[in-house]
Coordinates of C-alpha atoms in Angstrom, one line a residue:
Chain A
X1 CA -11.0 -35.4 -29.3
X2 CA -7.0 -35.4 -27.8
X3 CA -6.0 -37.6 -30.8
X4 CA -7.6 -34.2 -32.5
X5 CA -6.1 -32.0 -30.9
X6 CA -2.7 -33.5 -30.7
X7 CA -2.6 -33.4 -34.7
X8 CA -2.3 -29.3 -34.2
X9 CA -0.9 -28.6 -30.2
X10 CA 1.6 -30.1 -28.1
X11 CA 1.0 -33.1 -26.6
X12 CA 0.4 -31.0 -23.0
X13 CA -1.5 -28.2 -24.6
X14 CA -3.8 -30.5 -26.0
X15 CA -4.7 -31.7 -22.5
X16 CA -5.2 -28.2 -21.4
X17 CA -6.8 -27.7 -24.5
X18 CA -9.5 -31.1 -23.8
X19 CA -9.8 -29.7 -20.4
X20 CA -11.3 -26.4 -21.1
X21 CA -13.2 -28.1 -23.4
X22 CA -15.0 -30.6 -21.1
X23 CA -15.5 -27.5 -18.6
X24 CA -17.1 -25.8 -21.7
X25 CA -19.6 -28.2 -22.0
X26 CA -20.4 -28.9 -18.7
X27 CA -21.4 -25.2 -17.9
X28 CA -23.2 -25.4 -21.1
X29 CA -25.3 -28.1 -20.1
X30 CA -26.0 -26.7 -16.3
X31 CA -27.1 -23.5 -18.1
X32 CA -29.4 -25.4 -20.7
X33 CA -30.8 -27.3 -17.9
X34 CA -32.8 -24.5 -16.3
X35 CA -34.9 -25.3 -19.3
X36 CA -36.9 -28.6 -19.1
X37 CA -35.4 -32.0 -20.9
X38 CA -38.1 -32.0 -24.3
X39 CA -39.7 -35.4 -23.4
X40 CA -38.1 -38.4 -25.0
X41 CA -40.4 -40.2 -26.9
X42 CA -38.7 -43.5 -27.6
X43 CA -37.6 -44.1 -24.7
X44 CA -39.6 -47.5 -22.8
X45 CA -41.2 -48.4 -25.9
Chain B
X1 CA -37.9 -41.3 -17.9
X2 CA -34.9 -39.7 -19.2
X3 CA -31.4 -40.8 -18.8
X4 CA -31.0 -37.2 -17.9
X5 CA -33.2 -37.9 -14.6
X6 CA -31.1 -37.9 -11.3
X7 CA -32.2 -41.0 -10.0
X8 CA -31.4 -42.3 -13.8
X9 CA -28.2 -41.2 -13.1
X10 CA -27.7 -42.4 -9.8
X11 CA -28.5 -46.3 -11.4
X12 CA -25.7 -45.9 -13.5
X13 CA -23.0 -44.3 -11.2
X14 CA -23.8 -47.4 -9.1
X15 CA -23.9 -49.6 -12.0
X16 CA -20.2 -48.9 -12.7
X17 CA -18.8 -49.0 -9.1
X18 CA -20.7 -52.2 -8.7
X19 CA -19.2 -53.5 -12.1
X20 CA -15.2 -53.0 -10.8
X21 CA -15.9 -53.2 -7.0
X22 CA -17.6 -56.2 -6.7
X23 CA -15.2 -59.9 -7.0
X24 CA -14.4 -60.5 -10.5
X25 CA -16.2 -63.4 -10.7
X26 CA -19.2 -62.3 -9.5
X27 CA -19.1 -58.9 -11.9
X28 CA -21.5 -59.4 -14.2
X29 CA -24.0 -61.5 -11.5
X30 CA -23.9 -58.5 -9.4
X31 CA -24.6 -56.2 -12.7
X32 CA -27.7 -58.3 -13.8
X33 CA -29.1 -58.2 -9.6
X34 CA -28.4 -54.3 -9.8
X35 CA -30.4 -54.1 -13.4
X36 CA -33.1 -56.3 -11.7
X37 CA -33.9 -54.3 -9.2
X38 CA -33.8 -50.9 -11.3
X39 CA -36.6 -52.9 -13.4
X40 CA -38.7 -53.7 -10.2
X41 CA -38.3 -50.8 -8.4
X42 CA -39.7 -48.9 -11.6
X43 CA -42.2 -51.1 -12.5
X44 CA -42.6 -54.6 -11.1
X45 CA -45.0 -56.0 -12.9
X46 CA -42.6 -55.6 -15.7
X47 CA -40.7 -58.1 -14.2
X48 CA -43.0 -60.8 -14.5
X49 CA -44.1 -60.1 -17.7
X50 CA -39.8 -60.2 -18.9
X51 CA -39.1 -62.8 -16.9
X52 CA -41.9 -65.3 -18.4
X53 CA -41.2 -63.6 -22.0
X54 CA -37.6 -64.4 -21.2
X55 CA -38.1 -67.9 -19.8
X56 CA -40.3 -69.6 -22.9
X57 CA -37.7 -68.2 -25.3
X58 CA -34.6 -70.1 -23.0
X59 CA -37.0 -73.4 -22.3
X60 CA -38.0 -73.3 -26.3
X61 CA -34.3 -72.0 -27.9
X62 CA -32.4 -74.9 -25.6
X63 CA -31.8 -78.7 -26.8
X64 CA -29.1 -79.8 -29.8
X65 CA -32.4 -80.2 -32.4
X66 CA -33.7 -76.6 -33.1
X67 CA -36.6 -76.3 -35.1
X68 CA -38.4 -73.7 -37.0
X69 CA -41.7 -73.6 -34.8
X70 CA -39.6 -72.6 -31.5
X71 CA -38.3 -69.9 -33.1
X72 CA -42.1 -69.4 -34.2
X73 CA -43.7 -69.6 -30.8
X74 CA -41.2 -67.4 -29.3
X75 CA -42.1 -64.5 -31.7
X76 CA -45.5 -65.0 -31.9
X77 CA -45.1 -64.7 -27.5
X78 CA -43.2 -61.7 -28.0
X79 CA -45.2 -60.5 -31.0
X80 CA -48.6 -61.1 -28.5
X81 CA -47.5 -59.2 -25.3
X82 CA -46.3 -56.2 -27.6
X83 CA -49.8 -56.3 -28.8
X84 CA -51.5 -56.4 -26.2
X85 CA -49.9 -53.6 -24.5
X86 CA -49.2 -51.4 -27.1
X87 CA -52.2 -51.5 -28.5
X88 CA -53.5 -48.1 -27.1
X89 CA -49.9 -46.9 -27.1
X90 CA -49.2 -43.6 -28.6
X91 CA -45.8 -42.1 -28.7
X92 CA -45.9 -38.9 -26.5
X93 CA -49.3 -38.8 -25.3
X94 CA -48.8 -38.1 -21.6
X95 CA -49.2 -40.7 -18.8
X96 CA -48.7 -43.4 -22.1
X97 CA -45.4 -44.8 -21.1
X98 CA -46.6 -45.6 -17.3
X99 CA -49.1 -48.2 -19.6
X100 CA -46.1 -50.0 -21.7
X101 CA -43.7 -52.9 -19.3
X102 CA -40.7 -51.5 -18.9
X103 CA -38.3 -51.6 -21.7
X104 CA -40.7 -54.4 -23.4
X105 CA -40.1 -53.7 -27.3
X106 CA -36.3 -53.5 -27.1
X107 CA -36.2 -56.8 -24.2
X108 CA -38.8 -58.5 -27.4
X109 CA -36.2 -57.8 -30.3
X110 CA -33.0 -59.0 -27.9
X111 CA -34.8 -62.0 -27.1
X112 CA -36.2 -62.9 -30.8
X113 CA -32.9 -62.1 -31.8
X114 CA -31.5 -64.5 -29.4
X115 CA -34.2 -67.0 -30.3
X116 CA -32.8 -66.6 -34.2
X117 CA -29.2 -67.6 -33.5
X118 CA -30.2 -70.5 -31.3
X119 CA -32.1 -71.8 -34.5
X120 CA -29.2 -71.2 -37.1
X121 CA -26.8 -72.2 -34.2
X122 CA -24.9 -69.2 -34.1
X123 CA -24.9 -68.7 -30.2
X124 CA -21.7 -69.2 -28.5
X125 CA -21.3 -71.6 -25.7
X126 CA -23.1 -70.2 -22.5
X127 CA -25.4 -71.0 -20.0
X128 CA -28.8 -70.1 -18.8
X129 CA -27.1 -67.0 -16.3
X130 CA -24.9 -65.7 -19.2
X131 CA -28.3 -65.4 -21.2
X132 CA -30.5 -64.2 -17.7
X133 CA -27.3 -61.7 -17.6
X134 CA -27.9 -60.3 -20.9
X135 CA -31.7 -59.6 -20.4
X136 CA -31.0 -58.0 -17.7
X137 CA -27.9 -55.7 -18.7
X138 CA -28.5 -52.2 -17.2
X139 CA -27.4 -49.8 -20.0
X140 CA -29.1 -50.9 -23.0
X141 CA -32.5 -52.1 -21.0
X142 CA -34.4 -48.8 -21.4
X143 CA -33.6 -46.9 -24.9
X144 CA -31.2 -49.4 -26.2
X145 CA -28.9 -49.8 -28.6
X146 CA -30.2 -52.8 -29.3
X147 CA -27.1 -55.3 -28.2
X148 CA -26.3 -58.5 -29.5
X149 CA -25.6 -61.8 -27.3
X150 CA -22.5 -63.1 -28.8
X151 CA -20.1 -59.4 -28.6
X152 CA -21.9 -58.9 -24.7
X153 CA -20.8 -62.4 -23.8
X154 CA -17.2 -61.8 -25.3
X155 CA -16.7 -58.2 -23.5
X156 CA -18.3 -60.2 -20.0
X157 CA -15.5 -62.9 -20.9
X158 CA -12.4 -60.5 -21.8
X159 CA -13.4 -57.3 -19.7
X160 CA -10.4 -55.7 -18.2
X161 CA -9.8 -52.1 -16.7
X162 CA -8.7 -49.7 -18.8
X163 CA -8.3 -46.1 -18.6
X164 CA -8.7 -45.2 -21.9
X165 CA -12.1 -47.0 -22.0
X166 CA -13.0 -45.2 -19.1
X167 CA -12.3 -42.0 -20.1
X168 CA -14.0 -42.5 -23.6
X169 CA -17.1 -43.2 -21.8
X170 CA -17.0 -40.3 -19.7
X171 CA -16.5 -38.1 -22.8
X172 CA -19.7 -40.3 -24.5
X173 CA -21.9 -39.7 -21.6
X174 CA -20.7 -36.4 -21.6
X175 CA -21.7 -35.8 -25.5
X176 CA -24.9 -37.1 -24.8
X177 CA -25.7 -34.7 -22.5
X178 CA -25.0 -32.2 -24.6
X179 CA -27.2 -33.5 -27.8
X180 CA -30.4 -34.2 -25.2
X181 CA -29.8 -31.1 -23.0
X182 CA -28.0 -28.1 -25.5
X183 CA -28.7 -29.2 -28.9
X184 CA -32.3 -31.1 -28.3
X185 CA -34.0 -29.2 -25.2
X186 CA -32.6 -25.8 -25.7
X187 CA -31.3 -25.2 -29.4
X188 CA -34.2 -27.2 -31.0
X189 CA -37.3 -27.2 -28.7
X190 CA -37.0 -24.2 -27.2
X191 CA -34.9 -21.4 -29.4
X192 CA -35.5 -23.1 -32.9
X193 CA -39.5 -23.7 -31.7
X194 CA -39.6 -20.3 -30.5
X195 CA -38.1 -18.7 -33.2
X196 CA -40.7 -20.4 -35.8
X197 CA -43.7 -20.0 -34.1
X198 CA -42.7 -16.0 -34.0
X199 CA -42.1 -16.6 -38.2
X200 CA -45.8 -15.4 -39.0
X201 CA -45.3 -14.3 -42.5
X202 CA -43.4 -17.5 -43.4
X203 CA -45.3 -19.5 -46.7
X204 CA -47.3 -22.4 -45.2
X205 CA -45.1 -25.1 -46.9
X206 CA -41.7 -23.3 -45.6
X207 CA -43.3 -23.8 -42.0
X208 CA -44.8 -27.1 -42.3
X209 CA -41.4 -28.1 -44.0
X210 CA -39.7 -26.1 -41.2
X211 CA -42.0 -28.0 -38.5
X212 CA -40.8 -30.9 -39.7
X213 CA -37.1 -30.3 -39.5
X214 CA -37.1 -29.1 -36.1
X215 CA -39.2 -32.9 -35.1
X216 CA -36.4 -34.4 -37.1
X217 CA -33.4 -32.6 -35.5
X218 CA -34.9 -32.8 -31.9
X219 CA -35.6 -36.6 -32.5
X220 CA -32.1 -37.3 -33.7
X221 CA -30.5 -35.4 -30.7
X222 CA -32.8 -37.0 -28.3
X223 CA -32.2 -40.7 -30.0
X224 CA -28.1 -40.3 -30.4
X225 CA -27.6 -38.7 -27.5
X226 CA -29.7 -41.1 -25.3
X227 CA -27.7 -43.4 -27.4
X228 CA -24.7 -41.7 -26.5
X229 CA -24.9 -42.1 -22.6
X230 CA -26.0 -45.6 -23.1
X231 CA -22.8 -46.8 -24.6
X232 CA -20.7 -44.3 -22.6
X233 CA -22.1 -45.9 -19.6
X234 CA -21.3 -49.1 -21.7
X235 CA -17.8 -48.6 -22.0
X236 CA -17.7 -47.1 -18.2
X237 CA -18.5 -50.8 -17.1
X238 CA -15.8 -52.5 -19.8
X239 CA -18.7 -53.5 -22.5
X240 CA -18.1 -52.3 -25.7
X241 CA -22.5 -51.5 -27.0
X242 CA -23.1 -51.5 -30.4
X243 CA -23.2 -47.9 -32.3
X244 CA -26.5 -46.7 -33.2
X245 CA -25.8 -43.9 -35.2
X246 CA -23.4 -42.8 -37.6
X247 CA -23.7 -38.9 -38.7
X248 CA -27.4 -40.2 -40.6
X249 CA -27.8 -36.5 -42.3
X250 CA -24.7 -37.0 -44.7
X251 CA -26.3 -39.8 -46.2
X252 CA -27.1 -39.7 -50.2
X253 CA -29.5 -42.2 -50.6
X254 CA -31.9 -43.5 -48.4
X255 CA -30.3 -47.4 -48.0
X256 CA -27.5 -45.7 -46.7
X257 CA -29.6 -43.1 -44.5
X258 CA -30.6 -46.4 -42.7
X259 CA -26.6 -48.3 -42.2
X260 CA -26.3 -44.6 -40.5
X261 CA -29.9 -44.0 -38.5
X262 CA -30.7 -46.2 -35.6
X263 CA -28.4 -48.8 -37.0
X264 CA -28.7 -51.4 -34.2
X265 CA -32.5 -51.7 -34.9
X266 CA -32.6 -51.9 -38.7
X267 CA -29.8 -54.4 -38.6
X268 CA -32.1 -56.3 -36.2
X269 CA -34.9 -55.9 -39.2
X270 CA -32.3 -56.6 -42.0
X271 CA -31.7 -60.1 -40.3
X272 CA -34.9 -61.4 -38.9
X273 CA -37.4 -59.8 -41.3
X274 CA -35.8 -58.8 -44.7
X275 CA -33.7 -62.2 -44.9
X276 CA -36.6 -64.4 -43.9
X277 CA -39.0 -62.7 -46.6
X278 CA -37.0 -62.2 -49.0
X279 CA -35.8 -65.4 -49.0
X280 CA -39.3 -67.0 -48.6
X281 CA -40.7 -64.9 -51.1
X282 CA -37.9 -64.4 -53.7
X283 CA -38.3 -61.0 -53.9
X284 CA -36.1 -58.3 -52.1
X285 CA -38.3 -55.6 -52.7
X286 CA -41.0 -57.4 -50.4
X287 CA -38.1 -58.0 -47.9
X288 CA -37.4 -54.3 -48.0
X289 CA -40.9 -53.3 -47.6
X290 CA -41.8 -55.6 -45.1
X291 CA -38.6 -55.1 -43.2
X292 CA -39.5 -51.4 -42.8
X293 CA -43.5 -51.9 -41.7
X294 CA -42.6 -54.2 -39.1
X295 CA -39.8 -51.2 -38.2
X296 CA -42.1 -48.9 -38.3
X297 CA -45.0 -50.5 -36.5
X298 CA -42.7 -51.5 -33.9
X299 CA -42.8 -48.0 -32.6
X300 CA -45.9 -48.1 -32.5
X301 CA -49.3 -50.2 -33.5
X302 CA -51.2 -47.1 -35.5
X303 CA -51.5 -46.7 -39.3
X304 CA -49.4 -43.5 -38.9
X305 CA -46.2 -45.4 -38.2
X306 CA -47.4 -48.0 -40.9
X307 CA -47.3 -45.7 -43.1
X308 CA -44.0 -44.3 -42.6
X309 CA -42.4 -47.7 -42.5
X310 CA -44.3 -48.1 -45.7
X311 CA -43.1 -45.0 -47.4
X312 CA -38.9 -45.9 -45.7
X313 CA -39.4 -49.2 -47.2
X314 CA -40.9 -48.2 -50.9
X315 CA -38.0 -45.4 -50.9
X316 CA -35.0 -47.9 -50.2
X317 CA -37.0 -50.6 -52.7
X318 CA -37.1 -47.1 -55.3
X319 CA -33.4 -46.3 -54.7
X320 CA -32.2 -50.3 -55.1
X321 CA -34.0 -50.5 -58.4
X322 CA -32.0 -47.3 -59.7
X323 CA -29.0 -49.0 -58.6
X324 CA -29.9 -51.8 -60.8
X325 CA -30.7 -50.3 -63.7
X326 CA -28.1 -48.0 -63.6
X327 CA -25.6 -51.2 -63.6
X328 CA -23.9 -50.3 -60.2
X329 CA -23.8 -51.8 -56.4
X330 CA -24.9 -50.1 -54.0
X331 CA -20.9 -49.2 -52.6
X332 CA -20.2 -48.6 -56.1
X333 CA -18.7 -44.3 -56.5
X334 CA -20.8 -44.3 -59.4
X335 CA -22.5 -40.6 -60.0
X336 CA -22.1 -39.7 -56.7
X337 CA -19.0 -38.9 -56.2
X338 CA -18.8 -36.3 -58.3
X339 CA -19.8 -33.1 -56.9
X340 CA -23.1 -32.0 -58.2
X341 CA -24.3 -35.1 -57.9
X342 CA -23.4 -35.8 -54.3
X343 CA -24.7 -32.4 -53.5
X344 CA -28.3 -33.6 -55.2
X345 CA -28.4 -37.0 -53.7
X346 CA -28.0 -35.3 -50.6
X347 CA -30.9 -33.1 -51.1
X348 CA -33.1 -35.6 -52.3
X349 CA -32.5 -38.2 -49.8
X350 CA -32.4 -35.2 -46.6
X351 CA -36.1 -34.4 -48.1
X352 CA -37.3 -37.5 -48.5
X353 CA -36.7 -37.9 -44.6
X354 CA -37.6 -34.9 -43.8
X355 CA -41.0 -34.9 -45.7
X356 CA -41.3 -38.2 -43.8
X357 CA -41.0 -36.9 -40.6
X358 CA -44.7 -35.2 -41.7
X359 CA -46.2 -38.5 -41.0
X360 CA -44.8 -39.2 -37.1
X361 CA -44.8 -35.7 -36.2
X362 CA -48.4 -35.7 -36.5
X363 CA -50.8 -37.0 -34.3
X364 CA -53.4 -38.7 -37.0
X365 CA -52.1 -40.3 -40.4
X366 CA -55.0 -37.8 -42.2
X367 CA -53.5 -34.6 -40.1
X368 CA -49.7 -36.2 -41.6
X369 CA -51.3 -36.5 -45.4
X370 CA -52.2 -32.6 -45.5
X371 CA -48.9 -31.5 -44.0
X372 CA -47.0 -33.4 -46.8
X373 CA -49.5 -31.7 -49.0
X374 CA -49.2 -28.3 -47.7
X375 CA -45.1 -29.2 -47.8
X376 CA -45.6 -29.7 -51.6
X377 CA -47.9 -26.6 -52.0
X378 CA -50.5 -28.9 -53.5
X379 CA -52.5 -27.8 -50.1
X380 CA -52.5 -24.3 -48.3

């Protein structure tokens, strides 16, 4: 994803840019996971 | 179990201070102890059951003269115990998994894999801890990928910190969580699930096809993202794991669809069942097909999953005798390069799976049968 990034931003604004990306998905995930994990169902075959 | 589980999570936090705090030399001892005891903590009968598994295959795949019998025993072993308890299994049904010795089909394929190369002679030099250490390697134990002997032992041997490593497991485990948690639990099974079982004027064959895109999407999610964490966790330690997927729903034909789609296990299938029969039988087509029913009823011992390893397998055997006749290889740009094309090899090879997906989403082989009907209208 920085190797991304750094193609189109500054070397420093693509680590801000990786960083508020990482948040993103982090809150995403704590807000998705008020919702049960849908069972797995190949796990321990 | 889920990887996304906190106590699942609390195994692998320790599993990667363990795997730089502990003495160097004593790294990947300390890893195998630490995967030992996740086994018997969750299950310890599992552990007898492995460990004997794992011990016939060592005593049977050692010596200079290897022979084709050990090999034979071995699998028949392995073959034997995932009969026995899988027999009732059924993927999903509640309480099922509780049944099944922990992580028995994927420890089975590592260690009739390992039997294989100890018969061609393709194992590296190593002794009987480098092997108990690569039974036993945390990560990979539960949902794989299924990893191979030879690249564990190299990354055990050549293993050095590295930050870059470590970050790019912290951003894998971190896109994991995302396909299980955002795009599997929530997008999928919950919005997605929601949102079609509110559709009540949909056609029946637009929901049955819709039914089955959702178990497809979910599925792949679950699987890469499971897969995800796995080698994040992986790389967190210093091992490089195997990839097991690689963006499947681009493919545009079905032999490719499987070098994309759970690509550790049909590797395992390309070299320990399609090479044997093929090459016993002299016929690739059976090689394919038989490749793809031992895939398929590796999940899991019902005609359901027979049938869709039947129906993978008759599909690849379909697409390699177009390939023939059309005069090209399989790598070969041929028609589908070109635009239209690609965009209708796409298609075809996307419904193919997806009409597939009919025959594991339901719970009966008959109750699969009448959704494929209904998906081709031949059935309301």
């Amino acid at each position: 994803m920085y190797e991304f990034l750094n193609r189109f931003l500054s070397p420093r604004l693509a680590e801000v840019a990786l960083t508020a990306w990482y948040l993103f998905l982090m809150v995403l995930i704590l807000a998705c996971l008020r919702v049960p994990t849908s069972e797995f169902r190949y796990a321990n075959l | 179990m889920t990887w996304v589980e906190p106590r699942l999570f609390l195994w692998a936090i320790a599993a990667v201070v363990v795997a730089w705090v502990a003495p160097r030399r004593w790294q990947p001892s300390a890893l195998a102890a630490l995967g030992l005891t996740f086994v018997a903590t969750m299950d310890i009968r599992s552990v007898l059951l492995l460990a004997a598994l794992g011990g016939l295959t060592y005593v049977l795949s050692i010596g200079r003269k290897q022979t084709g019998w050990r090999v034979a025993v071995t699998i028949v072993a392995v073959s034997a115990a995932i009969v026995y308890f899988k027999r009732d299994f059924r993927i999903g049904a509640p309480g099922m998994v509780a049944l099944v010795p922990l992580g028995l089909s994927y420890f089975g394929l590592r260690i009739v894999h390992y039997a294989f190369e100890a018969y061609k002679g393709g194992l590296p030099k190593h002794s009987v801890a480098d092997y108990v250490r690569y039974l036993l390697f945390f990560p990979t134990f539960v949902a794989g990928p299924i990893n191979r002997f030879a690249p564990y032992l190299r990354d055990c041997r050549r293993r050095r910190w590295d930050a870059h490593l470590f970050a790019e497991g912290m951003e894998r485990v971190l896109y994991g969580c995302v396909k299980i948690v955002v795009l599997a639990s929530y997008i999928t099974s919950l919005w997605f699930a929601d949102w079609l079982q509110a559709q009540t004027m949909l056609p029946a064959w637009l929901a049955a096809y819709l039914g089955c895109l959702k178990y497809g999407a979910n599925l792949y999610f679950q699987f890469a993202g499971y897969s995800d964490i796995a080698i994040g966790i992986g790389l967190l330690m210093g091992y490089r794991i195997e990839e097991n997927f690689n963006w499947p729903f681009i493919a545009r034909n079905i032999s490719e669809f499987w070098r994309r789609w759970h690509m550790t296990l049909s590797e395992w299938c390309r070299s320990y069942v399609f090479s044997p029969v093929a090459a016993t039988a002299r016929n690739p087509y059976l090689g394919v097909v038989a490749s793809m029913l031992v895939l398929g009823m590796w999940h899991e011992l019902t005609p359901r999953y027979a049938a869709w390893g039947v129906y993978h397998g008759l599909g690849i055997a379909m697409h390699q005798v177009f390939v023939r006749l059309r005069g090209e290889t399989s790598e070969s740009p041929g028609l589908w390069w070109r635009p239209m094309g690609g965009v209708l090899a796409w298609l075809l090879t996307m419904n193919f799976v997806i009409v597939g997906f009919a025959i594991t989403s339901s719970d009966t082989l008959a109750e699969g049968w009448r959704t494929i009907l209904t998906i081709l209208t031949i059935e309301r």
